[in-house]
Short mmCIF file of C-alpha atoms and ligand atoms in Angstrom, two decimals:
data_model
loop_
_atom_site.label_atom_id
_atom_site.label_comp_id
_atom_site.label_asym_id
_atom_site.label_seq_id
_atom_site.Cartn_x
_atom_site.Cartn_y
_atom_site.Cartn_z
CA MET A 1 -0.26 0.25 0.09
CA LYS A 2 0.82 3.41 -0.46
CA ILE A 3 0.56 5.59 2.68
CA CYS A 4 0.79 9.05 3.69
CA PHE A 5 1.18 9.76 7.49
CA ALA A 6 0.94 13.08 8.57
CA THR A 7 2.05 14.65 11.87
CA SER A 8 2.51 17.60 13.68
CA GLU A 9 5.78 15.95 15.55
CA CYS A 10 8.23 13.37 14.98
CA VAL A 11 11.30 11.78 16.42
CA PRO A 12 14.28 12.60 15.80
CA PHE A 13 13.10 15.84 14.31
CA VAL A 14 10.69 17.10 16.81
CA LYS A 15 8.87 15.95 19.79
CA THR A 16 6.83 17.40 22.77
CA GLY A 17 4.82 13.56 23.91
CA GLY A 18 4.39 10.14 22.91
CA LEU A 19 3.06 11.32 19.39
CA GLY A 20 6.59 12.16 18.53
CA ASP A 21 7.92 8.75 19.41
CA VAL A 22 5.06 6.97 17.71
CA SER A 23 5.03 9.22 14.60
CA GLY A 24 9.25 8.28 14.22
CA ALA A 25 8.58 4.36 14.83
CA LEU A 26 5.03 3.28 13.28
CA PRO A 27 6.10 4.67 9.39
CA ARG A 28 9.22 2.80 9.42
CA PHE A 29 7.74 -0.06 10.57
CA ILE A 30 5.10 -0.18 8.09
CA GLY A 31 7.54 0.25 5.59
CA GLY A 32 9.74 -2.69 6.87
CA LEU A 33 6.52 -4.76 5.95
CA GLY A 34 7.06 -3.63 2.53
CA HIS A 35 4.58 -0.72 2.16
CA GLU A 36 5.52 2.84 0.72
CA VAL A 37 5.14 5.42 3.46
CA LYS A 38 5.90 9.21 3.39
CA VAL A 39 5.42 10.80 6.41
CA PHE A 40 4.36 14.81 6.03
CA LEU A 41 5.69 17.20 8.78
CA PRO A 42 5.74 20.88 9.01
CA LEU A 43 9.19 21.96 9.35
CA TYR A 44 9.48 24.24 12.75
CA SER A 45 12.58 26.49 12.84
CA THR A 46 13.39 24.05 15.79
CA ILE A 47 14.39 21.56 13.62
CA ASP A 48 18.20 22.18 12.52
CA ARG A 49 18.12 21.27 8.73
CA GLU A 50 21.72 20.33 8.79
CA ASP A 51 21.87 18.22 11.78
CA HIS A 52 19.23 16.05 9.83
CA HIS A 53 20.31 16.18 6.91
CA LEU A 54 17.52 17.97 4.52
CA SER A 55 17.97 19.40 1.38
CA PHE A 56 15.73 21.74 -0.42
CA ASP A 57 13.18 20.26 -2.97
CA LYS A 58 14.01 22.29 -6.23
CA LYS A 59 11.28 20.39 -8.04
CA LEU A 60 8.70 21.47 -5.45
CA SER A 61 9.62 24.96 -5.05
CA GLY A 62 7.35 27.94 -5.62
CA LEU A 63 4.02 26.15 -4.63
CA SER A 64 1.45 27.55 -2.96
CA VAL A 65 -2.68 27.24 -2.07
CA GLU A 66 -5.18 29.36 -1.13
CA LEU A 67 -6.13 29.93 2.18
CA ASP A 68 -8.72 32.77 3.45
CA GLY A 69 -8.56 34.19 -0.11
CA ARG A 70 -5.00 34.81 -0.67
CA PRO A 71 -2.21 32.75 -1.94
CA GLU A 72 0.61 31.24 0.70
CA GLU A 73 3.69 30.15 -0.51
CA PHE A 74 5.14 27.19 1.02
CA SER A 75 8.48 25.09 0.24
CA VAL A 76 9.14 21.30 0.70
CA TRP A 77 12.40 20.28 1.99
CA LEU A 78 13.24 16.14 2.16
CA GLY A 79 14.96 14.06 4.73
CA LYS A 80 14.52 10.40 5.72
CA LEU A 81 13.38 8.76 9.00
CA PRO A 82 16.79 7.43 10.33
CA ASP A 83 17.61 3.64 9.32
CA SER A 84 15.02 3.31 6.96
CA ASP A 85 13.97 3.92 3.61
CA VAL A 86 11.12 5.99 4.65
CA ASP A 87 10.72 9.99 2.71
CA THR A 88 9.69 12.42 5.08
CA LEU A 89 8.41 15.74 3.30
CA PHE A 90 9.07 18.76 5.77
CA ILE A 91 6.24 21.64 4.87
CA HIS A 92 7.97 24.90 5.42
CA SER A 93 6.37 28.59 5.67
CA HIS A 94 8.37 31.48 6.89
CA THR A 95 4.90 32.98 7.72
CA TYR A 96 3.72 30.13 9.58
CA PHE A 97 6.94 27.95 11.15
CA ASP A 98 9.81 30.01 12.15
CA ARG A 99 8.36 30.46 15.47
CA PRO A 100 10.32 29.58 18.93
CA HIS A 101 7.52 26.98 20.05
CA ILE A 102 6.05 24.36 17.65
CA TYR A 103 2.18 24.44 19.22
CA THR A 104 1.39 28.44 19.87
CA ASP A 105 -1.44 30.54 21.25
CA ASP A 106 -0.79 32.95 18.44
CA ASP A 107 -4.39 34.05 16.79
CA ASP A 108 -3.63 32.31 13.84
CA GLU A 109 -2.71 28.97 15.11
CA ASP A 110 -5.60 27.53 12.91
CA GLU A 111 -3.87 28.61 10.28
CA ARG A 112 -0.72 27.55 10.57
CA TYR A 113 -2.27 24.02 10.63
CA LEU A 114 -4.72 24.93 7.57
CA LEU A 115 -1.55 25.46 5.60
CA PHE A 116 -0.23 22.54 6.39
CA GLN A 117 -2.82 20.09 5.56
CA LEU A 118 -3.23 22.24 2.38
CA ALA A 119 0.45 22.10 1.54
CA ILE A 120 -0.03 18.24 2.09
CA PHE A 121 -2.28 17.63 -0.78
CA ARG A 122 -1.11 20.44 -2.94
CA VAL A 123 2.45 18.77 -2.34
CA LEU A 124 1.02 15.40 -3.49
CA GLU A 125 -0.78 16.41 -6.24
CA GLU A 126 2.24 18.21 -7.68
CA MET A 127 4.30 14.81 -6.88
CA LYS A 128 1.05 12.69 -8.59
CA TRP A 129 1.81 10.10 -5.59
CA ILE A 130 -1.90 9.07 -4.68
CA PRO A 131 -1.99 7.60 -1.57
CA ASP A 132 -4.31 4.53 -0.53
CA VAL A 133 -4.63 5.82 2.72
CA ILE A 134 -4.15 9.15 4.17
CA HIS A 135 -3.31 8.64 7.79
CA ALA A 136 -4.38 11.82 10.19
CA ASN A 137 -3.07 12.11 13.73
CA ASP A 138 -4.37 14.32 16.58
CA TRP A 139 -6.30 17.94 15.75
CA PRO A 140 -3.28 19.52 13.62
CA THR A 141 -3.65 16.59 10.80
CA ALA A 142 -7.47 16.06 11.40
CA LEU A 143 -9.16 18.11 8.41
CA LEU A 144 -7.44 15.94 5.93
CA PRO A 145 -10.50 13.49 6.10
CA VAL A 146 -12.94 16.22 5.33
CA LEU A 147 -10.74 18.11 3.18
CA LEU A 148 -10.48 14.54 1.18
CA ARG A 149 -13.56 13.46 1.54
CA LEU A 150 -15.24 17.47 0.11
CA ARG A 151 -12.52 18.17 -2.09
CA TYR A 152 -10.01 16.12 -3.17
CA ARG A 153 -11.95 12.78 -3.85
CA LEU A 154 -13.46 14.76 -6.82
CA ARG A 155 -9.94 15.19 -8.17
CA ALA A 156 -7.14 12.75 -8.51
CA PHE A 157 -7.78 11.27 -5.22
CA SER A 158 -11.27 8.97 -5.72
CA LYS A 159 -9.95 6.19 -4.42
CA THR A 160 -7.99 7.22 -1.34
CA ALA A 161 -9.29 6.55 2.08
CA SER A 162 -8.54 8.26 5.19
CA VAL A 163 -7.52 7.09 8.97
CA LEU A 164 -7.96 9.54 11.57
CA THR A 165 -5.82 8.07 14.71
CA ILE A 166 -6.63 10.23 18.27
CA HIS A 167 -3.57 10.27 20.22
CA ASN A 168 -5.30 12.50 23.04
CA ILE A 169 -8.81 13.69 22.73
CA GLY A 170 -8.07 16.35 25.31
CA TYR A 171 -6.53 19.01 22.72
CA GLN A 172 -9.28 19.39 19.85
CA GLY A 173 -8.20 22.20 17.85
CA THR A 174 -10.96 24.21 18.84
CA PHE A 175 -11.42 27.84 17.06
CA ASP A 176 -13.82 31.00 16.18
CA ARG A 177 -16.16 29.24 13.79
CA SER A 178 -14.68 31.55 11.00
CA THR A 179 -12.04 28.97 10.92
CA ILE A 180 -13.71 26.61 8.83
CA SER A 181 -14.55 29.46 6.11
CA LYS A 182 -11.03 29.98 5.62
CA ILE A 183 -10.61 27.12 3.39
CA ASN A 184 -13.06 27.24 0.68
CA LEU A 185 -14.72 23.99 1.17
CA PRO A 186 -17.80 23.47 -1.43
CA GLY A 187 -21.25 23.59 0.06
CA LYS A 188 -22.28 25.81 2.96
CA ARG A 189 -20.22 24.79 5.63
CA THR A 190 -20.97 27.12 8.54
CA THR A 191 -24.29 25.51 9.73
CA ARG A 192 -25.30 25.82 12.99
CA SER A 193 -25.01 22.18 14.01
CA GLY A 194 -23.08 19.13 12.38
CA PRO A 195 -19.54 18.67 11.77
CA PHE A 196 -18.31 22.02 11.57
CA GLU A 197 -19.70 23.33 14.91
CA HIS A 198 -18.77 22.36 18.39
CA TYR A 199 -20.47 24.31 21.11
CA GLY A 200 -20.70 27.40 18.97
CA ARG A 201 -17.01 26.93 17.69
CA PHE A 202 -15.15 24.77 14.93
CA SER A 203 -12.71 22.07 16.43
CA PHE A 204 -10.67 20.25 13.76
CA LEU A 205 -11.13 16.84 15.85
CA LYS A 206 -14.63 16.92 15.50
CA ALA A 207 -14.79 17.52 11.79
CA GLY A 208 -12.26 14.96 11.53
CA ILE A 209 -14.03 12.18 13.15
CA CYS A 210 -17.18 12.85 11.46
CA PHE A 211 -15.30 12.33 7.96
CA ALA A 212 -12.65 10.01 8.74
CA ASP A 213 -13.10 6.61 6.64
CA VAL A 214 -11.74 4.70 9.87
CA VAL A 215 -11.46 6.43 13.38
CA SER A 216 -8.80 4.91 15.83
CA THR A 217 -6.99 5.40 19.14
CA VAL A 218 -4.43 4.32 20.76
CA SER A 219 -5.56 1.42 22.75
CA PRO A 220 -8.52 -0.62 23.20
CA THR A 221 -9.79 0.97 26.46
CA TYR A 222 -9.35 4.43 25.66
CA ALA A 223 -11.49 3.61 22.67
CA ALA A 224 -14.18 2.34 24.78
CA GLU A 225 -13.48 5.33 27.06
CA ILE A 226 -13.63 7.88 24.53
CA GLN A 227 -17.57 7.14 24.06
CA THR A 228 -18.50 8.23 27.32
CA ARG A 229 -19.07 11.42 28.99
CA GLU A 230 -16.45 11.14 31.72
CA PHE A 231 -13.78 11.23 28.93
CA GLY A 232 -15.40 12.17 25.26
CA ARG A 233 -14.48 15.68 26.45
CA GLY A 234 -17.60 16.80 24.13
CA LEU A 235 -16.90 14.59 21.64
CA GLU A 236 -18.39 11.15 22.67
CA ASP A 237 -21.75 11.79 20.65
CA ALA A 238 -19.77 12.45 17.58
CA ILE A 239 -17.40 9.48 18.09
CA ARG A 240 -20.49 7.30 19.08
CA THR A 241 -22.13 8.16 15.82
CA ARG A 242 -19.23 6.29 13.74
CA GLY A 243 -20.21 3.21 15.57
CA ASP A 244 -18.00 -0.03 14.58
CA ARG A 245 -15.35 2.05 12.50
CA VAL A 246 -14.02 3.32 15.81
CA GLN A 247 -11.04 1.31 16.79
CA GLY A 248 -8.31 0.71 19.62
CA VAL A 249 -4.68 -0.28 18.40
CA LEU A 250 -2.17 -0.20 21.14
CA ASN A 251 1.11 1.80 20.45
CA GLY A 252 4.16 0.22 20.00
CA ILE A 253 7.66 0.79 21.85
CA ASP A 254 10.49 1.32 19.68
CA ASP A 255 13.13 -1.33 20.39
CA SER A 256 15.99 0.44 19.09
CA THR A 257 15.46 3.02 20.96
CA TRP A 258 14.32 1.60 24.20
CA ASN A 259 16.18 -1.35 24.58
CA PRO A 260 18.50 -1.74 28.01
CA ALA A 261 20.49 -3.68 26.07
CA SER A 262 21.64 -1.51 23.52
CA ASP A 263 20.73 1.98 24.77
CA SER A 264 23.53 4.12 24.36
CA LEU A 265 21.95 6.91 26.72
CA ILE A 266 22.71 4.52 29.55
CA PRO A 267 25.82 4.11 31.41
CA TYR A 268 25.33 0.35 32.36
CA PRO A 269 23.48 -1.85 29.15
CA TYR A 270 21.38 -4.83 31.14
CA ASP A 271 18.75 -7.44 30.26
CA ALA A 272 16.64 -9.80 32.33
CA GLU A 273 19.82 -12.17 32.80
CA SER A 274 22.02 -9.35 34.08
CA LEU A 275 19.31 -7.52 36.50
CA ASN A 276 21.77 -6.91 39.27
CA VAL A 277 23.69 -4.21 36.43
CA LYS A 278 20.55 -2.21 36.73
CA SER A 279 21.76 -1.19 40.54
CA GLU A 280 25.05 0.37 38.86
CA ASN A 281 22.21 2.58 36.91
CA LYS A 282 20.54 3.26 39.93
CA ARG A 283 23.68 4.49 41.50
CA ALA A 284 24.67 6.64 38.31
CA LEU A 285 21.15 8.45 38.47
CA LEU A 286 21.32 9.13 42.26
CA GLU A 287 24.65 10.34 41.66
CA ARG A 288 22.88 12.53 39.06
CA PHE A 289 20.61 14.17 41.47
CA GLN A 290 22.99 14.19 44.44
CA LEU A 291 20.96 11.70 46.39
CA PRO A 292 22.50 9.66 48.54
CA THR A 293 23.52 5.81 47.41
CA ASP A 294 24.73 4.46 50.77
CA ASP A 295 21.43 2.66 51.17
CA ASP A 296 18.82 0.90 49.19
CA LEU A 297 15.43 2.56 49.70
CA PRO A 298 13.06 1.84 46.51
CA LEU A 299 13.76 4.62 43.95
CA ILE A 300 10.55 6.23 42.13
CA GLY A 301 10.89 7.53 38.67
CA ILE A 302 8.54 10.11 37.23
CA ILE A 303 8.91 11.32 33.28
CA SER A 304 6.53 13.75 32.38
CA ARG A 305 4.56 16.56 30.85
CA LEU A 306 3.29 18.08 34.11
CA THR A 307 -0.47 18.72 32.96
CA ASP A 308 -3.40 17.88 34.66
CA GLN A 309 -4.09 14.61 32.32
CA LYS A 310 -1.06 13.10 34.31
CA GLY A 311 -2.90 12.87 37.65
CA PHE A 312 -0.19 14.73 39.81
CA ASN A 313 -2.63 16.69 41.54
CA LEU A 314 -3.28 13.16 43.29
CA LEU A 315 0.71 13.16 44.47
CA GLU A 316 0.63 16.84 45.50
CA PRO A 317 -1.40 16.83 49.12
CA ILE A 318 0.52 13.20 50.22
CA LEU A 319 3.93 13.95 48.83
CA GLU A 320 5.19 15.78 51.90
CA SER A 321 4.30 13.03 54.04
CA ILE A 322 5.72 10.31 52.07
CA LEU A 323 9.13 12.22 52.22
CA ARG A 324 8.72 12.70 55.91
CA GLU A 325 8.35 8.73 56.17
CA GLY A 326 11.55 8.56 54.35
CA ASP A 327 10.85 4.76 53.44
CA MET A 328 11.23 5.58 49.48
CA ARG A 329 12.93 8.52 47.14
CA PHE A 330 11.86 10.10 44.30
CA VAL A 331 13.86 11.59 40.72
CA VAL A 332 11.34 13.41 38.66
CA LEU A 333 11.84 15.37 35.70
CA GLY A 334 8.74 17.02 33.58
CA SER A 335 7.82 20.54 32.80
CA GLY A 336 4.56 22.26 32.02
CA ASP A 337 1.87 23.80 34.42
CA GLU A 338 4.22 26.30 36.93
CA HIS A 339 1.84 25.20 40.17
CA LEU A 340 3.02 21.52 39.75
CA GLN A 341 6.86 22.42 38.58
CA ASN A 342 6.72 25.04 42.14
CA VAL A 343 5.21 21.68 43.99
CA PHE A 344 8.10 19.30 43.27
CA ARG A 345 10.79 22.10 43.37
CA SER A 346 9.61 23.29 47.08
CA ALA A 347 9.76 19.41 48.05
CA ALA A 348 13.36 19.13 46.67
CA HIS A 349 14.17 21.89 49.03
CA GLU A 350 12.67 20.84 51.84
CA PHE A 351 14.08 17.40 51.42
CA PRO A 352 16.89 16.96 49.24
CA ASP A 353 17.91 13.61 50.35
CA GLN A 354 14.80 12.38 49.41
CA ILE A 355 13.52 13.81 45.88
CA GLY A 356 15.41 15.23 43.25
CA VAL A 357 14.09 17.55 40.28
CA ARG A 358 14.83 18.72 36.92
CA ILE A 359 12.36 21.07 35.32
CA GLY A 360 12.40 20.58 31.70
CA TYR A 361 12.83 18.52 29.11
CA ASP A 362 15.78 15.79 28.61
CA GLU A 363 16.05 12.64 26.37
CA SER A 364 18.99 11.31 27.68
CA LEU A 365 18.21 11.45 31.78
CA SER A 366 14.75 9.88 30.44
CA HIS A 367 16.58 6.90 29.64
CA LEU A 368 18.67 7.03 32.43
CA ILE A 369 15.16 7.13 34.73
CA GLU A 370 13.72 4.53 33.16
CA ALA A 371 17.13 2.31 34.20
CA GLY A 372 18.08 3.18 37.22
CA ALA A 373 14.71 3.74 39.21
CA ASP A 374 13.06 0.68 40.72
CA ILE A 375 9.28 1.58 40.03
CA PHE A 376 8.15 4.26 37.63
CA LEU A 377 4.69 5.96 38.65
CA MET A 378 2.37 7.14 36.22
CA PRO A 379 -1.23 8.12 37.80
CA SER A 380 -2.82 9.45 35.12
CA LEU A 381 -6.40 10.91 35.33
CA TYR A 382 -6.49 9.75 31.77
CA GLU A 383 -4.15 7.85 29.27
CA PRO A 384 -4.71 7.03 25.70
CA CYS A 385 -1.97 4.76 25.73
CA GLY A 386 1.06 5.93 27.30
CA LEU A 387 4.61 4.84 26.61
CA ASN A 388 6.67 5.19 29.88
CA GLN A 389 4.70 2.22 31.35
CA MET A 390 5.79 0.23 28.53
CA TYR A 391 9.42 1.26 28.42
CA SER A 392 9.63 1.05 32.28
CA LEU A 393 8.53 -2.76 31.99
CA ASN A 394 11.21 -3.53 29.36
CA TYR A 395 14.00 -1.80 31.41
CA GLY A 396 12.75 -3.96 34.60
CA THR A 397 11.34 -0.74 36.27
CA ILE A 398 7.88 -1.74 38.30
CA PRO A 399 4.71 0.48 37.24
CA VAL A 400 2.73 1.85 39.54
CA VAL A 401 -0.26 3.55 37.56
CA ARG A 402 -3.85 4.51 37.67
CA ARG A 403 -6.07 1.93 35.55
CA THR A 404 -7.58 3.60 32.87
CA GLY A 405 -6.54 3.92 28.85
CA GLY A 406 -3.65 2.26 27.87
CA LEU A 407 -2.32 1.80 31.63
CA ALA A 408 -5.24 -0.43 31.87
CA ASP A 409 -4.41 -2.04 28.95
CA THR A 410 -0.58 -2.94 29.47
CA VAL A 411 -0.20 -3.01 33.47
CA VAL A 412 -1.83 -6.11 35.50
CA ASP A 413 -2.03 -5.61 39.68
CA LEU A 414 0.31 -7.98 41.80
CA ASP A 415 -2.38 -8.58 44.63
CA GLU A 416 -5.22 -9.20 42.12
CA ASP A 417 -3.55 -11.28 39.29
CA PRO A 418 -0.70 -12.72 40.68
CA ALA A 419 0.70 -14.85 38.12
CA ASN A 420 0.45 -12.63 35.25
CA ALA A 421 1.23 -9.53 37.37
CA ASN A 422 3.62 -7.09 35.86
CA GLY A 423 3.05 -3.83 38.45
CA PHE A 424 0.53 -2.02 40.80
CA VAL A 425 -2.66 -0.39 40.11
CA PHE A 426 -5.43 1.48 41.44
CA ASP A 427 -8.25 2.54 40.46
CA ARG A 428 -10.21 5.44 41.92
CA ALA A 429 -8.55 9.15 41.65
CA GLU A 430 -7.87 10.07 44.95
CA PRO A 431 -4.49 10.61 46.82
CA THR A 432 -5.13 7.65 49.58
CA GLU A 433 -5.61 5.12 46.67
CA LEU A 434 -1.97 6.63 45.08
CA GLU A 435 -0.92 6.44 48.11
CA ARG A 436 -1.77 3.02 48.77
CA ALA A 437 -0.69 1.58 45.79
CA LEU A 438 2.69 3.27 46.39
CA HIS A 439 2.98 1.63 49.74
CA ARG A 440 1.80 -1.72 48.31
CA ALA A 441 4.71 -1.32 45.75
CA ILE A 442 7.72 -0.70 48.19
CA SER A 443 6.61 -3.21 50.89
CA ARG A 444 7.65 -5.62 48.23
CA TYR A 445 10.58 -4.16 47.46
CA ASP A 446 12.79 -6.24 49.89
CA ASP A 447 11.05 -9.50 48.62
CA ARG A 448 14.11 -9.97 46.22
CA PHE A 449 13.02 -13.02 44.86
CA LEU A 450 9.04 -11.69 43.88
CA TRP A 451 10.72 -8.39 42.67
CA ARG A 452 12.91 -9.79 40.42
CA LEU A 453 9.84 -12.17 39.19
CA LEU A 454 7.74 -8.81 38.35
CA GLN A 455 10.79 -7.43 36.29
CA LYS A 456 11.60 -10.49 34.63
CA ARG A 457 7.78 -10.81 33.51
CA GLY A 458 7.83 -7.02 32.44
CA MET A 459 11.23 -7.35 30.52
CA ALA A 460 9.47 -10.43 28.67
CA SER A 461 6.46 -8.83 27.34
CA ASP A 462 5.89 -7.89 23.76
CA PHE A 463 5.30 -4.50 22.77
CA SER A 464 6.62 -4.31 19.33
CA TRP A 465 5.56 -2.15 17.21
CA THR A 466 5.68 -4.92 14.23
CA THR A 467 2.20 -6.29 15.98
CA SER A 468 0.90 -2.96 16.01
CA ALA A 469 2.22 -2.08 12.66
CA ALA A 470 0.25 -5.11 11.17
CA SER A 471 -2.92 -3.68 13.34
CA TYR A 472 -2.81 -0.50 11.46
CA LEU A 473 -2.59 -2.09 8.23
CA SER A 474 -5.85 -4.17 8.83
CA LEU A 475 -7.29 -0.68 9.71
CA TYR A 476 -5.85 0.94 6.46
CA ARG A 477 -7.68 -1.80 4.53
CA GLU A 478 -10.69 -1.61 6.44
CA ALA A 479 -10.47 2.17 5.90
CA VAL A 480 -10.02 1.20 2.05
CA VAL A 481 -13.13 -1.05 1.90
CA ALA A 482 -15.03 1.40 3.77
CA SER A 483 -14.31 4.68 1.24
CA GLU A 484 -16.08 2.34 -1.49
CA MET A 485 -19.18 2.13 0.52
P1 ADP B 1 2.30 12.13 26.66
O1 ADP B 1 2.53 12.00 25.14
O2 ADP B 1 0.75 11.94 26.66
O3 ADP B 1 3.10 13.00 26.79
P2 ADP B 1 3.47 9.17 26.57
O4 ADP B 1 3.30 8.52 28.22
O5 ADP B 1 2.69 8.43 25.27
O6 ADP B 1 2.77 10.49 27.06
O7 ADP B 1 4.77 10.04 25.79
C1 ADP B 1 5.66 10.76 26.28
C2 ADP B 1 7.04 10.61 26.11
O8 ADP B 1 7.65 12.23 26.47
C3 ADP B 1 8.21 9.46 26.74
O9 ADP B 1 8.86 9.11 25.18
C4 ADP B 1 8.48 10.40 27.33
O10 ADP B 1 9.61 9.84 27.80
C5 ADP B 1 8.57 11.83 27.24
N1 ADP B 1 8.83 12.72 27.57
C6 ADP B 1 8.00 13.24 28.46
N2 ADP B 1 8.80 14.26 29.36
C7 ADP B 1 9.81 14.40 29.16
C8 ADP B 1 10.83 15.29 29.81
N3 ADP B 1 10.66 16.60 30.57
N4 ADP B 1 12.07 14.72 29.33
C9 ADP B 1 12.21 14.30 28.24
N5 ADP B 1 11.68 13.16 27.97
C10 ADP B 1 10.47 13.74 28.38
C1 GLC B 2 -0.88 11.23 23.56
C2 GLC B 2 -1.37 10.81 24.83
C3 GLC B 2 -0.41 9.44 25.37
C4 GLC B 2 -0.04 8.30 24.16
C5 GLC B 2 0.80 9.31 22.98
C6 GLC B 2 0.78 8.34 21.82
O1 GLC B 2 -0.17 12.15 23.79
O2 GLC B 2 -1.15 11.16 26.20
O3 GLC B 2 -0.97 8.46 25.99
O4 GLC B 2 0.91 7.57 24.33
O5 GLC B 2 -0.11 10.20 22.70
O6 GLC B 2 -0.10 7.74 21.21
#
């Protein structure tokens, strides 16, 4: 098949979260199964063209699209996903993408991603490369299915189908209703209800959900959750309307990057047979955070965007008392919400021997935390898939998670199902529940035999992208069939 994979983040070029990881891996694995994939990505100014060996495409220069009644020019740069044959096409617009941040609160945020999506079709037309499937990801590319259905299927793309993957329904691309009139869709598109109206505004994601041939999300549990009022964020009805066209495919993890045996970002690589080496990484991690290394308290790792989604407001009320008890240590890497950043910073100030905190983004430290921590904490209020609990399982780091979305699909609680357990799970989003789960975990830490068993079970799990890529191929085929109906 020919697949156009459109995304707003992609490792190693640009990443703010899991979408970047997924976009850097899935197209490679689909390519590896013998299919032709082209990835489309905005050329943000944070992407270094030299470092990534990007080249300006002369043949695709001087192109423009019509945006809000005026011509907007853009250019195309070419690269490859590392270790693959997958072409990556970067859309560059000085007006829209030369900004300090990837996502912005600027007044023209809608136009930035309108331009990106219009440019994708323009490039496909110019190259005469007609994909079987356009795979859109999250709101920044969610209008591709709409453009396809209402405009481009009437042109060369009559046989192209679309899949929209929702990585996080919390981000919907909601703007003023006038946004949709900035692209000239056939027919009257600014009606008061239907796909182009969302509580009096316009939502990229809602429109995409209504028009995609197949809608998917990144875990089976999240696929069910987003059809409910509690998790649907106002889009539950739109999703339910799509019936069995809504599917959940669990993300994989990229073994070439997240494998403790070959990880070049950790000082002491190890595998399930050499788990004692893990403690060398723990020592290195403790030293990095200037925490004591002369005892063996369980070390809890956190790597996260600090947003409401991630549930650290559950940790806040109990953090001080846990630290005072002194039977565990924390290392925290994250950034986001000011208040949460301050909560962690002041904890580190008050308990310098118990908790180390780095506010910021640090790829290499994130690997050391996965390798050096004993326990990994993800108390998410919702979690479409979550990658770090899977990285943790691969690194013999025991996850403590809340039962939601992809966390529910990947972590099995020790007390509930001892024969299959690989971690600790709690249900209610309450601080006391989180505290109990953490205590259950640390009370088992000294049972070396049990702990090893849990570690080895986690390390034996198969989260390979090969399996998930095969599921995406089935989705693509399903989308093609659906588009013909
Ligand atoms: P989300 O996409 O919601 O942030 P995921 O668990 O899917 O959650 O993916 C998060 C990804 O971003 C992981 O690869 C994680 O290691 C990485 N990450 C998050 N915060 C940081 C940070 N401060 N520094 C380095 N990596 C981070
Ligand atoms: C989102 C979700 C996360 C998921 C990632 C990749 O950002 O919050 O749970 O793993 O996308 O699909």
